[in-house]
Coordinates of C-alpha atoms in Angstrom, one line a residue:
X30 CA 8.8 35.9 32.4
X31 CA 9.8 34.7 35.9
X32 CA 12.0 37.1 37.9
X33 CA 14.8 35.2 39.5
X34 CA 15.8 36.4 43.0
X35 CA 18.9 35.7 45.1
X36 CA 18.6 36.3 48.9
X37 CA 21.8 37.5 50.7
X38 CA 21.3 37.8 54.5
X39 CA 22.8 36.0 57.5
X40 CA 19.5 35.9 59.4
X41 CA 18.1 32.5 58.5
X42 CA 14.6 33.2 59.8
X43 CA 14.3 36.3 57.7
X44 CA 15.6 34.6 54.6
X45 CA 13.1 31.7 55.1
X46 CA 10.3 34.2 55.4
X47 CA 11.3 36.1 52.3
X48 CA 11.6 32.8 50.4
X49 CA 8.1 31.7 51.3
X50 CA 6.7 35.1 50.3
X51 CA 8.6 35.4 47.0
X52 CA 8.0 31.8 45.9
X53 CA 4.3 32.3 46.5
X54 CA 4.1 34.7 43.5
X55 CA 3.7 33.1 40.0
X56 CA 6.2 35.6 38.5
X57 CA 8.9 35.4 41.1
X58 CA 11.2 32.6 42.3
X59 CA 14.2 32.4 44.7
X60 CA 17.1 30.7 43.0
X61 CA 19.7 30.8 45.8
X62 CA 20.4 31.9 49.3
X63 CA 23.7 33.4 50.6
X64 CA 24.8 34.0 54.2
X65 CA 27.5 36.5 53.4
X66 CA 28.8 38.8 50.7
X67 CA 31.4 36.4 49.3
X68 CA 28.8 33.7 48.9
X69 CA 26.4 36.2 47.3
X70 CA 29.0 37.1 44.6
X71 CA 29.8 33.4 43.9
X72 CA 26.1 32.4 43.7
X73 CA 25.4 35.4 41.5
X74 CA 28.0 34.3 39.0
X75 CA 26.5 30.8 39.0
X76 CA 22.8 31.7 38.8
X77 CA 22.9 35.2 37.2
X78 CA 19.7 36.3 39.1
X79 CA 17.6 39.3 38.0
X80 CA 17.5 40.7 41.5
X81 CA 19.6 40.3 44.6
X82 CA 18.1 41.2 48.0
X83 CA 21.3 42.3 49.8
X84 CA 21.8 42.9 53.5
X85 CA 24.5 45.4 54.4
X86 CA 25.8 43.9 57.6
X87 CA 26.9 40.3 57.2
X88 CA 30.0 38.4 58.5
X89 CA 33.1 38.3 56.4
X90 CA 32.5 40.1 53.1
X91 CA 29.7 42.6 53.8
X92 CA 26.9 43.7 51.6
X93 CA 28.7 46.9 50.5
X94 CA 31.8 45.1 49.2
X95 CA 29.6 42.4 47.6
X96 CA 27.4 45.1 45.8
X97 CA 30.5 46.8 44.5
X98 CA 31.9 43.5 43.2
X99 CA 28.7 42.4 41.6
X100 CA 27.9 45.7 39.9
X101 CA 31.4 45.9 38.5
X102 CA 31.2 42.6 36.7
X103 CA 30.2 42.8 33.0
X104 CA 28.8 39.3 33.1
X105 CA 26.3 40.5 35.8
X106 CA 25.3 43.7 34.1
X107 CA 21.7 42.6 34.0
X108 CA 21.6 41.8 37.7
X109 CA 20.1 44.4 40.0
X110 CA 20.9 44.8 43.7
X111 CA 18.2 45.8 46.1
X112 CA 19.6 46.8 49.5
X113 CA 17.9 45.6 52.7
X114 CA 18.6 48.1 55.5
X115 CA 17.3 49.6 58.7
X116 CA 18.7 53.0 57.6
X117 CA 20.9 53.0 60.7
X118 CA 23.9 54.1 58.8
X119 CA 23.0 56.5 56.0
X120 CA 26.6 56.8 54.8
X121 CA 26.9 53.1 54.1
X122 CA 23.6 53.1 52.2
X123 CA 24.9 56.0 50.1
X124 CA 28.1 54.0 49.4
X125 CA 26.0 51.1 48.2
X126 CA 24.0 53.4 45.9
X127 CA 27.3 54.7 44.4
X128 CA 28.4 51.2 43.9
X129 CA 25.4 50.4 41.8
X130 CA 22.5 49.4 44.1
X131 CA 19.2 50.0 42.5
X132 CA 17.2 50.9 45.6
X133 CA 16.5 50.2 49.3
X134 CA 14.0 48.5 51.4
X135 CA 13.7 48.4 55.2
X136 CA 13.8 45.0 56.9
X137 CA 10.4 45.7 58.3
X138 CA 9.0 46.3 54.8
X139 CA 5.4 45.1 54.1
X140 CA 5.0 42.0 51.9
X141 CA 3.3 44.1 49.2
X142 CA 6.2 46.7 49.1
X143 CA 8.8 43.9 49.1
X144 CA 7.3 42.2 46.1
X145 CA 6.6 45.5 44.4
X146 CA 10.2 46.6 45.0
X147 CA 11.6 43.4 43.4
X148 CA 9.5 43.9 40.3
X149 CA 10.4 47.6 40.1
X150 CA 14.2 47.1 40.0
X151 CA 13.9 44.0 37.8
X152 CA 12.2 46.2 35.2
X153 CA 15.3 48.5 35.3
X154 CA 13.7 51.2 37.4
X155 CA 14.7 52.3 40.8
X156 CA 13.2 52.8 44.3
X157 CA 13.7 56.5 44.5
X158 CA 10.3 57.7 45.6
X159 CA 10.1 56.7 49.3
X160 CA 10.9 59.6 51.6
X161 CA 13.8 57.8 53.3
X162 CA 15.6 57.2 50.0
X163 CA 15.2 60.8 48.9
X164 CA 16.6 61.9 52.2
X165 CA 19.7 59.7 51.7
X166 CA 20.2 61.1 48.2
X167 CA 19.8 64.7 49.4
X168 CA 22.2 64.3 52.2
X169 CA 25.0 62.3 50.6
X170 CA 25.1 62.0 46.9
X171 CA 26.2 65.6 46.2
X172 CA 29.1 65.4 48.5
X173 CA 32.6 65.3 46.9
X174 CA 33.5 61.8 45.8
X175 CA 36.9 60.6 44.8
X176 CA 35.5 58.4 42.0
X177 CA 32.5 60.0 40.2
X178 CA 30.5 57.6 38.1
X179 CA 30.9 59.9 35.1
X180 CA 33.2 62.8 34.4
X181 CA 31.6 66.2 34.0
X182 CA 32.6 66.5 30.3
X183 CA 30.6 63.4 29.4
X184 CA 27.4 65.3 30.3
X185 CA 28.1 67.4 27.1
X186 CA 27.0 64.3 25.1
X187 CA 23.5 64.7 26.4
X188 CA 20.8 66.6 24.4
X189 CA 19.1 69.5 26.2
X190 CA 16.0 67.4 26.7
X191 CA 17.9 64.4 28.0
X192 CA 19.6 66.6 30.5
X193 CA 16.2 68.1 31.6
X194 CA 14.7 64.7 32.0
X195 CA 17.7 63.4 33.9
X196 CA 17.4 66.4 36.3
X197 CA 13.7 65.8 36.9
X198 CA 14.4 62.1 37.6
X199 CA 17.1 63.1 40.1
X200 CA 14.3 65.1 42.0
X201 CA 12.6 61.7 42.5
X202 CA 9.9 62.2 39.9
X203 CA 8.4 59.2 38.1
X204 CA 8.2 58.9 34.3
X205 CA 4.5 59.8 34.5
X206 CA 5.2 62.9 36.5
X207 CA 8.0 64.0 34.2
X208 CA 5.8 63.4 31.2
X209 CA 3.0 65.5 32.7
X210 CA 5.5 68.4 33.4
X211 CA 7.0 68.3 30.0
X212 CA 3.8 67.5 28.0
X213 CA 5.2 64.4 26.4
X214 CA 4.4 60.7 26.8
X215 CA 5.8 58.5 29.5
X216 CA 7.3 56.3 26.7
X217 CA 9.2 59.4 25.4
X218 CA 10.5 60.0 28.9
X219 CA 11.6 56.4 29.2
X220 CA 13.4 56.8 25.9
X221 CA 15.3 59.9 27.1
X222 CA 16.2 58.1 30.3
X223 CA 17.6 55.1 28.4
X224 CA 19.6 57.4 26.0
X225 CA 21.1 59.3 28.9
X226 CA 22.0 56.0 30.7
X227 CA 23.7 54.7 27.6
X228 CA 25.7 57.9 27.0
X229 CA 26.8 58.1 30.6
X230 CA 27.4 54.4 31.1
X231 CA 24.9 54.3 33.9
X232 CA 23.9 50.9 35.1
X233 CA 20.3 51.9 35.8
X234 CA 18.2 54.9 36.7
X235 CA 19.6 55.0 40.2
X236 CA 23.1 55.5 38.9
X237 CA 21.8 58.2 36.5
X238 CA 20.5 60.0 39.6
X239 CA 23.8 59.6 41.4
X240 CA 25.6 61.2 38.4
X241 CA 23.2 64.1 38.4
X242 CA 24.0 64.8 42.0
X243 CA 27.8 64.3 41.6
X244 CA 27.9 66.7 38.7
X245 CA 25.8 69.4 40.4
X246 CA 22.7 69.1 38.2
X247 CA 20.7 68.8 41.4
X248 CA 21.7 70.3 44.8
X249 CA 21.0 68.5 48.1
X250 CA 18.5 69.9 50.5
X251 CA 20.1 71.3 53.7
X252 CA 19.9 68.9 56.6
X253 CA 17.2 69.8 59.2
X254 CA 18.5 72.5 61.6
X255 CA 21.4 73.5 59.4

């Protein structure tokens, strides 16, 4: 199956470079390019891509607003947003994650990691393992939020095992790592993750992690020097 990608960035040279790289892969193809957030939303509705590479800073409607818009639309529930960032503004990245972004890549990402990242989020997983992303989660996602993704009482719908797996996922552990810790198969772990996502109306694994932090299942690490 070919993974369909939409590029949303106002830097034409970067977009052209990404297109050449992505289109060179037999299982990936670029279906559209957007120069701002509003155009990204419009093109997403037309093409229904599997993955959107979304820059945060763009003229007009920025990537944060576009991500929130895209991730709130039922007709785009299968579309995943992968944020392109230089990590200059951690708070903005955290807002994008809360809005439904499935992961983050730096704009200086290597070709291998870019392609791997696209495939990862297209498969319904998330880019939570890189140190920079874990740092963002630790610093921001447990802070009070006016609009939590799931009310605390909904966590009562989870089984003890689903809650345990969700907590380990929130620590940045992969399915294989969780399976090794709990002495179960990675397939069983994936099943627990999927059940927890369904019960909590989480869009993907990343939102499941956000919910874990927002509801205190995992505490953030203190910032350096605090």
